Amino acid sequence: MGRALIDGVLGDASLALAAALDARGSPAVGTRVEGIEVGSDIGKAVASGDVLIDFTRPEGTIAHLEACARLGKSMVIGTTGFPESLTKAVLRAARKIPIAMSPNFAVGVNAVFKLAEVAAGILGDDFDVEIIEAHHRHKVDAPSGTALRMGEVVAQALGRDLRQCAVYGREGQTGARSRDAIGFATVRGGDIVGDHTVLFAGDGERVEITHKASSRLTFARGALRAAGWLKGRPAGLYDMQDVLGLR
């Protein structure tokens, strides 16, 4: 994602790359990318630009978040797998700076969020809902943040609490499917960038809403769009639905 973000910046005349940041000890630190030396000094990197785009791990994101809040810089967060304690830290920082945070910055995925919401409202409780996602072998969290967000969108549209109705995988004698359940199935393998499907299964018919990503540049372009949108925004927590005007 770092390389994709850099390529996206270099391909957009309205943007300029101010810094490139990696974890201390990474072999990338000290190398140069398009004239910019990759560093590990968070404060120095954040101070050099207007907005930090973060696709890392939760621990790294929180360190970056603290620097952005301290220096008054905007932030785009694409990291997933946040525990509740770290989510609270994001909410605290959003009182000071504008933050765009989304489980997926691809414009197409955010269209799927909206389509899934509309479909759930139309199809209602007569259709069973299953969410299937597939990613590369190196992804460390499951289900993906995008799949979970799809579940949240559908649950809200159906008046359900995802914490109560989610089913994460099935094995053995599980019994008949609960009508209120929203199921998740996870696939990990190869170099799959990211596939997501929301399946509405009724009697005699099925509706499937699918997004398949073939390049990480898709996510980078969405994140860069969010970065530009944040300019001049008041402090607060936003997501791609705000950026795309889908609220």
PDB file of C-alpha atoms in Angstrom:
ATOM      1  CA  MET A   1       0.000   0.000   0.000  1.00  0.00           C
ATOM      2  CA  GLY A   2       2.864   2.397   0.690  1.00  0.00           C
ATOM      3  CA  ARG A   3       4.174   1.971  -2.830  1.00  0.00           C
ATOM      4  CA  ALA A   4       0.664   2.297  -4.276  1.00  0.00           C
ATOM      5  CA  LEU A   5       0.077   5.512  -2.325  1.00  0.00           C
ATOM      6  CA  ILE A   6       3.357   6.992  -3.543  1.00  0.00           C
ATOM      7  CA  ASP A   7       2.494   6.071  -7.136  1.00  0.00           C
ATOM      8  CA  GLY A   8      -0.911   7.667  -6.675  1.00  0.00           C
ATOM      9  CA  VAL A   9       0.579  10.906  -5.342  1.00  0.00           C
ATOM     10  CA  LEU A  10       3.109  11.084  -8.159  1.00  0.00           C
ATOM     11  CA  GLY A  11       0.310  10.604 -10.686  1.00  0.00           C
ATOM     12  CA  ASP A  12      -1.778  13.482  -9.331  1.00  0.00           C
ATOM     13  CA  ALA A  13      -0.579  17.000 -10.205  1.00  0.00           C
ATOM     14  CA  SER A  14      -2.596  18.472  -7.322  1.00  0.00           C
ATOM     15  CA  LEU A  15      -0.601  16.506  -4.710  1.00  0.00           C
ATOM     16  CA  ALA A  16       3.013  16.483  -3.552  1.00  0.00           C
ATOM     17  CA  LEU A  17       4.846  13.816  -1.578  1.00  0.00           C
ATOM     18  CA  ALA A  18       6.264  15.400   1.600  1.00  0.00           C
ATOM     19  CA  ALA A  19       7.530  12.314   3.441  1.00  0.00           C
ATOM     20  CA  ALA A  20       7.552   8.514   3.438  1.00  0.00           C
ATOM     21  CA  LEU A  21       7.400   6.745   6.777  1.00  0.00           C
ATOM     22  CA  ASP A  22       8.101   3.135   7.767  1.00  0.00           C
ATOM     23  CA  ALA A  23       8.593   1.243  11.022  1.00  0.00           C
ATOM     24  CA  ARG A  24      11.938   1.574  12.777  1.00  0.00           C
ATOM     25  CA  GLY A  25      14.183  -1.309  11.710  1.00  0.00           C
ATOM     26  CA  SER A  26      12.469  -1.787   8.360  1.00  0.00           C
ATOM     27  CA  PRO A  27      14.908  -2.375   5.476  1.00  0.00           C
ATOM     28  CA  ALA A  28      13.103   0.408   3.613  1.00  0.00           C
ATOM     29  CA  VAL A  29      14.267   3.047   6.112  1.00  0.00           C
ATOM     30  CA  GLY A  30      17.110   5.054   4.617  1.00  0.00           C
ATOM     31  CA  THR A  31      16.236   4.201   1.023  1.00  0.00           C
ATOM     32  CA  ARG A  32      15.008   6.909  -1.326  1.00  0.00           C
ATOM     33  CA  VAL A  33      11.721   7.002  -3.213  1.00  0.00           C
ATOM     34  CA  GLU A  34      11.394   9.671  -5.898  1.00  0.00           C
ATOM     35  CA  GLY A  35      13.893  11.873  -4.097  1.00  0.00           C
ATOM     36  CA  ILE A  36      12.302  11.369  -0.659  1.00  0.00           C
ATOM     37  CA  GLU A  37      14.228   9.436   1.971  1.00  0.00           C
ATOM     38  CA  VAL A  38      12.101   6.874   3.815  1.00  0.00           C
ATOM     39  CA  GLY A  39      12.345   7.661   7.526  1.00  0.00           C
ATOM     40  CA  SER A  40      11.118   6.396  10.888  1.00  0.00           C
ATOM     41  CA  ASP A  41      10.879   9.714  12.761  1.00  0.00           C
ATOM     42  CA  ILE A  42       7.117  10.120  13.134  1.00  0.00           C
ATOM     43  CA  GLY A  43       7.184  13.728  14.335  1.00  0.00           C
ATOM     44  CA  LYS A  44       9.473  14.872  11.529  1.00  0.00           C
ATOM     45  CA  ALA A  45       7.411  13.125   8.859  1.00  0.00           C
ATOM     46  CA  VAL A  46       4.084  14.466  10.122  1.00  0.00           C
ATOM     47  CA  ALA A  47       5.409  18.014  10.470  1.00  0.00           C
ATOM     48  CA  SER A  48       6.545  18.078   6.848  1.00  0.00           C
ATOM     49  CA  GLY A  49       3.110  17.674   5.265  1.00  0.00           C
ATOM     50  CA  ASP A  50      -0.561  18.630   5.530  1.00  0.00           C
ATOM     51  CA  VAL A  51      -2.132  15.190   5.877  1.00  0.00           C
ATOM     52  CA  LEU A  52      -0.805  11.770   6.870  1.00  0.00           C
ATOM     53  CA  ILE A  53      -2.191   8.707   5.095  1.00  0.00           C
ATOM     54  CA  ASP A  54      -1.844   5.660   7.319  1.00  0.00           C
ATOM     55  CA  PHE A  55      -2.140   2.004   6.240  1.00  0.00           C
ATOM     56  CA  THR A  56      -0.262   0.158   8.966  1.00  0.00           C
ATOM     57  CA  ARG A  57      -1.155  -1.833  12.090  1.00  0.00           C
ATOM     58  CA  PRO A  58      -3.262  -0.499  15.009  1.00  0.00           C
ATOM     59  CA  GLU A  59      -0.231   0.147  17.239  1.00  0.00           C
ATOM     60  CA  GLY A  60       1.506   2.179  14.526  1.00  0.00           C
ATOM     61  CA  THR A  61      -1.668   4.055  13.697  1.00  0.00           C
ATOM     62  CA  ILE A  62      -2.089   5.220  17.292  1.00  0.00           C
ATOM     63  CA  ALA A  63       1.485   6.577  17.389  1.00  0.00           C
ATOM     64  CA  HIS A  64       0.846   8.432  14.118  1.00  0.00           C
ATOM     65  CA  LEU A  65      -2.493   9.667  15.437  1.00  0.00           C
ATOM     66  CA  GLU A  66      -0.896  11.184  18.512  1.00  0.00           C
ATOM     67  CA  ALA A  67       1.642  13.049  16.373  1.00  0.00           C
ATOM     68  CA  CYS A  68      -1.048  14.379  14.027  1.00  0.00           C
ATOM     69  CA  ALA A  69      -3.200  15.564  16.934  1.00  0.00           C
ATOM     70  CA  ARG A  70      -0.224  17.252  18.573  1.00  0.00           C
ATOM     71  CA  LEU A  71       0.832  19.027  15.377  1.00  0.00           C
ATOM     72  CA  GLY A  72      -2.666  19.811  14.099  1.00  0.00           C
ATOM     73  CA  LYS A  73      -2.394  17.708  10.926  1.00  0.00           C
ATOM     74  CA  SER A  74      -5.223  15.886   9.169  1.00  0.00           C
ATOM     75  CA  MET A  75      -5.156  12.110   8.903  1.00  0.00           C
ATOM     76  CA  VAL A  76      -6.518   9.394   6.635  1.00  0.00           C
ATOM     77  CA  ILE A  77      -6.698   5.979   8.322  1.00  0.00           C
ATOM     78  CA  GLY A  78      -7.000   2.785   6.290  1.00  0.00           C
ATOM     79  CA  THR A  79      -5.782   0.436   9.033  1.00  0.00           C
ATOM     80  CA  THR A  80      -8.234  -2.266  10.148  1.00  0.00           C
ATOM     81  CA  GLY A  81      -8.462  -4.684  13.063  1.00  0.00           C
ATOM     82  CA  PHE A  82      -8.791  -2.014  15.772  1.00  0.00           C
ATOM     83  CA  PRO A  83      -9.675  -3.157  19.308  1.00  0.00           C
ATOM     84  CA  GLU A  84     -12.268  -1.004  21.073  1.00  0.00           C
ATOM     85  CA  SER A  85      -9.633   0.771  23.177  1.00  0.00           C
ATOM     86  CA  LEU A  86      -7.858   2.077  20.087  1.00  0.00           C
ATOM     87  CA  THR A  87     -11.118   3.125  18.463  1.00  0.00           C
ATOM     88  CA  LYS A  88     -11.701   5.351  21.486  1.00  0.00           C
ATOM     89  CA  ALA A  89      -8.286   6.957  20.896  1.00  0.00           C
ATOM     90  CA  VAL A  90      -9.360   7.816  17.331  1.00  0.00           C
ATOM     91  CA  LEU A  91     -12.551   9.430  18.642  1.00  0.00           C
ATOM     92  CA  ARG A  92     -10.556  11.524  21.118  1.00  0.00           C
ATOM     93  CA  ALA A  93      -8.175  12.730  18.408  1.00  0.00           C
ATOM     94  CA  ALA A  94     -11.111  13.585  16.131  1.00  0.00           C
ATOM     95  CA  ARG A  95     -12.053  16.327  18.595  1.00  0.00           C
ATOM     96  CA  LYS A  96      -8.841  18.111  17.600  1.00  0.00           C
ATOM     97  CA  ILE A  97      -8.244  17.238  13.927  1.00  0.00           C
ATOM     98  CA  PRO A  98     -10.230  16.063  10.882  1.00  0.00           C
ATOM     99  CA  ILE A  99      -9.857  12.310  10.324  1.00  0.00           C
ATOM    100  CA  ALA A 100     -11.141  10.209   7.435  1.00  0.00           C
ATOM    101  CA  MET A 101     -11.291   6.565   8.512  1.00  0.00           C
ATOM    102  CA  SER A 102     -12.684   3.693   6.490  1.00  0.00           C
ATOM    103  CA  PRO A 103     -12.239  -0.093   6.352  1.00  0.00           C
ATOM    104  CA  ASN A 104     -11.940   0.299   2.588  1.00  0.00           C
ATOM    105  CA  PHE A 105     -11.212   3.417   0.532  1.00  0.00           C
ATOM    106  CA  ALA A 106     -12.049   1.949  -2.876  1.00  0.00           C
ATOM    107  CA  VAL A 107     -14.847   3.968  -4.444  1.00  0.00           C
ATOM    108  CA  GLY A 108     -16.471   0.783  -5.766  1.00  0.00           C
ATOM    109  CA  VAL A 109     -16.542  -0.831  -2.322  1.00  0.00           C
ATOM    110  CA  ASN A 110     -18.251   2.221  -0.879  1.00  0.00           C
ATOM    111  CA  ALA A 111     -20.818   1.986  -3.653  1.00  0.00           C
ATOM    112  CA  VAL A 112     -21.364  -1.633  -2.542  1.00  0.00           C
ATOM    113  CA  PHE A 113     -21.955  -0.455   1.036  1.00  0.00           C
ATOM    114  CA  LYS A 114     -24.741   1.784  -0.238  1.00  0.00           C
ATOM    115  CA  LEU A 115     -26.174  -0.862  -2.568  1.00  0.00           C
ATOM    116  CA  ALA A 116     -26.194  -3.428   0.251  1.00  0.00           C
ATOM    117  CA  GLU A 117     -28.061  -0.989   2.488  1.00  0.00           C
ATOM    118  CA  VAL A 118     -30.684  -0.370  -0.197  1.00  0.00           C
ATOM    119  CA  ALA A 119     -31.020  -4.088  -1.007  1.00  0.00           C
ATOM    120  CA  ALA A 120     -31.450  -5.022   2.652  1.00  0.00           C
ATOM    121  CA  GLY A 121     -34.200  -2.437   3.008  1.00  0.00           C
ATOM    122  CA  ILE A 122     -36.037  -3.835  -0.014  1.00  0.00           C
ATOM    123  CA  LEU A 123     -35.557  -7.565   0.639  1.00  0.00           C
ATOM    124  CA  GLY A 124     -36.064  -7.430   4.393  1.00  0.00           C
ATOM    125  CA  ASP A 125     -36.225 -10.432   6.700  1.00  0.00           C
ATOM    126  CA  ASP A 126     -37.378 -12.843   3.969  1.00  0.00           C
ATOM    127  CA  PHE A 127     -33.800 -13.176   2.699  1.00  0.00           C
ATOM    128  CA  ASP A 128     -30.877 -14.774   4.545  1.00  0.00           C
ATOM    129  CA  VAL A 129     -27.658 -12.728   4.516  1.00  0.00           C
ATOM    130  CA  GLU A 130     -24.160 -14.169   4.106  1.00  0.00           C
ATOM    131  CA  ILE A 131     -20.942 -12.202   3.537  1.00  0.00           C
ATOM    132  CA  ILE A 132     -18.002 -13.878   1.804  1.00  0.00           C
ATOM    133  CA  GLU A 133     -14.537 -12.324   1.611  1.00  0.00           C
ATOM    134  CA  ALA A 134     -11.179 -13.448   0.209  1.00  0.00           C
ATOM    135  CA  HIS A 135      -7.688 -11.976   0.690  1.00  0.00           C
ATOM    136  CA  HIS A 136      -4.025 -12.838   0.259  1.00  0.00           C
ATOM    137  CA  ARG A 137      -2.249 -15.271   2.558  1.00  0.00           C
ATOM    138  CA  HIS A 138      -0.494 -12.477   4.503  1.00  0.00           C
ATOM    139  CA  LYS A 139      -3.604 -10.693   5.815  1.00  0.00           C
ATOM    140  CA  VAL A 140      -3.604 -10.936   9.605  1.00  0.00           C
ATOM    141  CA  ASP A 141      -7.204 -10.062  10.587  1.00  0.00           C
ATOM    142  CA  ALA A 142     -10.405 -11.936   9.779  1.00  0.00           C
ATOM    143  CA  PRO A 143     -13.060 -11.249   8.772  1.00  0.00           C
ATOM    144  CA  SER A 144     -11.770  -8.231   6.916  1.00  0.00           C
ATOM    145  CA  GLY A 145     -12.750  -4.773   8.100  1.00  0.00           C
ATOM    146  CA  THR A 146     -14.630  -4.337   4.827  1.00  0.00           C
ATOM    147  CA  ALA A 147     -16.680  -7.498   5.401  1.00  0.00           C
ATOM    148  CA  LEU A 148     -17.498  -6.399   8.939  1.00  0.00           C
ATOM    149  CA  ARG A 149     -18.592  -2.989   7.690  1.00  0.00           C
ATOM    150  CA  MET A 150     -20.849  -4.680   5.125  1.00  0.00           C
ATOM    151  CA  GLY A 151     -22.379  -6.664   7.970  1.00  0.00           C
ATOM    152  CA  GLU A 152     -22.906  -3.517  10.024  1.00  0.00           C
ATOM    153  CA  VAL A 153     -24.585  -1.726   7.111  1.00  0.00           C
ATOM    154  CA  VAL A 154     -26.961  -4.630   6.460  1.00  0.00           C
ATOM    155  CA  ALA A 155     -27.697  -5.156  10.156  1.00  0.00           C
ATOM    156  CA  GLN A 156     -28.561  -1.479  10.629  1.00  0.00           C
ATOM    157  CA  ALA A 157     -30.857  -1.539   7.599  1.00  0.00           C
ATOM    158  CA  LEU A 158     -32.639  -4.598   9.039  1.00  0.00           C
ATOM    159  CA  GLY A 159     -32.839  -3.244  12.576  1.00  0.00           C
ATOM    160  CA  ARG A 160     -30.480  -5.869  14.006  1.00  0.00           C
ATOM    161  CA  ASP A 161     -27.440  -5.718  16.293  1.00  0.00           C
ATOM    162  CA  LEU A 162     -24.508  -7.316  14.470  1.00  0.00           C
ATOM    163  CA  ARG A 163     -22.874  -8.191  17.791  1.00  0.00           C
ATOM    164  CA  GLN A 164     -25.851 -10.421  18.543  1.00  0.00           C
ATOM    165  CA  CYS A 165     -26.574 -11.924  15.120  1.00  0.00           C
ATOM    166  CA  ALA A 166     -23.138 -12.422  13.498  1.00  0.00           C
ATOM    167  CA  VAL A 167     -22.006 -16.001  12.822  1.00  0.00           C
ATOM    168  CA  TYR A 168     -18.292 -16.376  12.080  1.00  0.00           C
ATOM    169  CA  GLY A 169     -17.824 -19.717  10.336  1.00  0.00           C
ATOM    170  CA  ARG A 170     -19.670 -22.999  10.854  1.00  0.00           C
ATOM    171  CA  GLU A 171     -18.561 -26.514  11.736  1.00  0.00           C
ATOM    172  CA  GLY A 172     -20.239 -29.715  12.856  1.00  0.00           C
ATOM    173  CA  GLN A 173     -23.900 -30.119  13.789  1.00  0.00           C
ATOM    174  CA  THR A 174     -24.853 -26.459  13.806  1.00  0.00           C
ATOM    175  CA  GLY A 175     -28.596 -26.942  13.523  1.00  0.00           C
ATOM    176  CA  ALA A 176     -30.891 -24.950  11.272  1.00  0.00           C
ATOM    177  CA  ARG A 177     -29.891 -21.435  10.351  1.00  0.00           C
ATOM    178  CA  SER A 178     -31.345 -18.678  12.494  1.00  0.00           C
ATOM    179  CA  ARG A 179     -33.446 -16.302  10.426  1.00  0.00           C
ATOM    180  CA  ASP A 180     -31.759 -13.267  12.027  1.00  0.00           C
ATOM    181  CA  ALA A 181     -28.183 -14.519  11.498  1.00  0.00           C
ATOM    182  CA  ILE A 182     -25.685 -12.658   9.324  1.00  0.00           C
ATOM    183  CA  GLY A 183     -22.981 -15.142   8.371  1.00  0.00           C
ATOM    184  CA  PHE A 184     -19.340 -14.501   7.492  1.00  0.00           C
ATOM    185  CA  ALA A 185     -17.062 -16.778   5.464  1.00  0.00           C
ATOM    186  CA  THR A 186     -13.338 -16.058   5.103  1.00  0.00           C
ATOM    187  CA  VAL A 187     -10.873 -17.237   2.436  1.00  0.00           C
ATOM    188  CA  ARG A 188      -7.101 -16.675   2.664  1.00  0.00           C
ATOM    189  CA  GLY A 189      -4.667 -17.620  -0.067  1.00  0.00           C
ATOM    190  CA  GLY A 190      -2.222 -16.574  -2.753  1.00  0.00           C
ATOM    191  CA  ASP A 191      -2.055 -12.928  -3.714  1.00  0.00           C
ATOM    192  CA  ILE A 192      -5.789 -12.115  -3.750  1.00  0.00           C
ATOM    193  CA  VAL A 193      -6.016  -8.338  -3.350  1.00  0.00           C
ATOM    194  CA  GLY A 194      -9.574  -8.383  -2.012  1.00  0.00           C
ATOM    195  CA  ASP A 195     -12.923  -9.911  -3.009  1.00  0.00           C
ATOM    196  CA  HIS A 196     -16.187  -9.235  -1.157  1.00  0.00           C
ATOM    197  CA  THR A 197     -19.723 -10.484  -1.745  1.00  0.00           C
ATOM    198  CA  VAL A 198     -22.945  -9.742   0.116  1.00  0.00           C
ATOM    199  CA  LEU A 199     -25.321 -12.628  -0.607  1.00  0.00           C
ATOM    200  CA  PHE A 200     -29.061 -12.284  -0.026  1.00  0.00           C
ATOM    201  CA  ALA A 201     -30.580 -15.780  -0.331  1.00  0.00           C
ATOM    202  CA  GLY A 202     -34.353 -16.127  -0.545  1.00  0.00           C
ATOM    203  CA  ASP A 203     -36.708 -18.906  -1.561  1.00  0.00           C
ATOM    204  CA  GLY A 204     -36.252 -19.409  -5.300  1.00  0.00           C
ATOM    205  CA  GLU A 205     -33.906 -16.487  -5.879  1.00  0.00           C
ATOM    206  CA  ARG A 206     -30.610 -14.941  -4.786  1.00  0.00           C
ATOM    207  CA  VAL A 207     -29.189 -11.455  -5.012  1.00  0.00           C
ATOM    208  CA  GLU A 208     -25.390 -11.055  -4.925  1.00  0.00           C
ATOM    209  CA  ILE A 209     -23.537  -7.748  -4.693  1.00  0.00           C
ATOM    210  CA  THR A 210     -19.833  -8.270  -5.384  1.00  0.00           C
ATOM    211  CA  HIS A 211     -16.698  -6.174  -5.519  1.00  0.00           C
ATOM    212  CA  LYS A 212     -13.346  -7.548  -6.704  1.00  0.00           C
ATOM    213  CA  ALA A 213     -10.136  -5.543  -6.433  1.00  0.00           C
ATOM    214  CA  SER A 214      -7.280  -6.356  -8.797  1.00  0.00           C
ATOM    215  CA  SER A 215      -4.892  -3.581  -7.757  1.00  0.00           C
ATOM    216  CA  ARG A 216      -4.058  -1.793  -4.500  1.00  0.00           C
ATOM    217  CA  LEU A 217      -3.913   1.432  -6.496  1.00  0.00           C
ATOM    218  CA  THR A 218      -7.724   1.384  -6.239  1.00  0.00           C
ATOM    219  CA  PHE A 219      -7.493   1.808  -2.465  1.00  0.00           C
ATOM    220  CA  ALA A 220      -4.722   4.386  -2.807  1.00  0.00           C
ATOM    221  CA  ARG A 221      -6.754   6.577  -5.173  1.00  0.00           C
ATOM    222  CA  GLY A 222      -9.684   6.553  -2.774  1.00  0.00           C
ATOM    223  CA  ALA A 223      -7.437   7.444   0.167  1.00  0.00           C
ATOM    224  CA  LEU A 224      -5.899  10.313  -1.809  1.00  0.00           C
ATOM    225  CA  ARG A 225      -9.367  11.538  -2.697  1.00  0.00           C
ATOM    226  CA  ALA A 226     -10.205  11.521   1.012  1.00  0.00           C
ATOM    227  CA  ALA A 227      -6.981  13.391   1.809  1.00  0.00           C
ATOM    228  CA  GLY A 228      -7.923  16.167  -0.603  1.00  0.00           C
ATOM    229  CA  TRP A 229     -11.483  16.277   0.736  1.00  0.00           C
ATOM    230  CA  LEU A 230     -10.238  16.828   4.301  1.00  0.00           C
ATOM    231  CA  LYS A 231      -8.626  20.161   3.392  1.00  0.00           C
ATOM    232  CA  GLY A 232     -10.394  22.916   5.268  1.00  0.00           C
ATOM    233  CA  ARG A 233     -12.730  20.535   7.127  1.00  0.00           C
ATOM    234  CA  PRO A 234     -13.409  21.066  10.818  1.00  0.00           C
ATOM    235  CA  ALA A 235     -12.218  18.523  13.366  1.00  0.00           C
ATOM    236  CA  GLY A 236     -14.285  15.363  13.334  1.00  0.00           C
ATOM    237  CA  LEU A 237     -14.406  11.718  12.299  1.00  0.00           C
ATOM    238  CA  TYR A 238     -15.449  11.147   8.681  1.00  0.00           C
ATOM    239  CA  ASP A 239     -15.535   8.168   6.327  1.00  0.00           C
ATOM    240  CA  MET A 240     -15.744   7.539   2.582  1.00  0.00           C
ATOM    241  CA  GLN A 241     -19.507   7.824   2.614  1.00  0.00           C
ATOM    242  CA  ASP A 242     -18.963  11.461   3.650  1.00  0.00           C
ATOM    243  CA  VAL A 243     -16.220  11.953   1.053  1.00  0.00           C
ATOM    244  CA  LEU A 244     -18.451  10.599  -1.735  1.00  0.00           C
ATOM    245  CA  GLY A 245     -21.570  12.465  -0.582  1.00  0.00           C
ATOM    246  CA  LEU A 246     -23.517   9.248   0.060  1.00  0.00           C
ATOM    247  CA  ARG A 247     -24.932  10.261   3.447  1.00  0.00           C
TER     248      ARG A 247
END
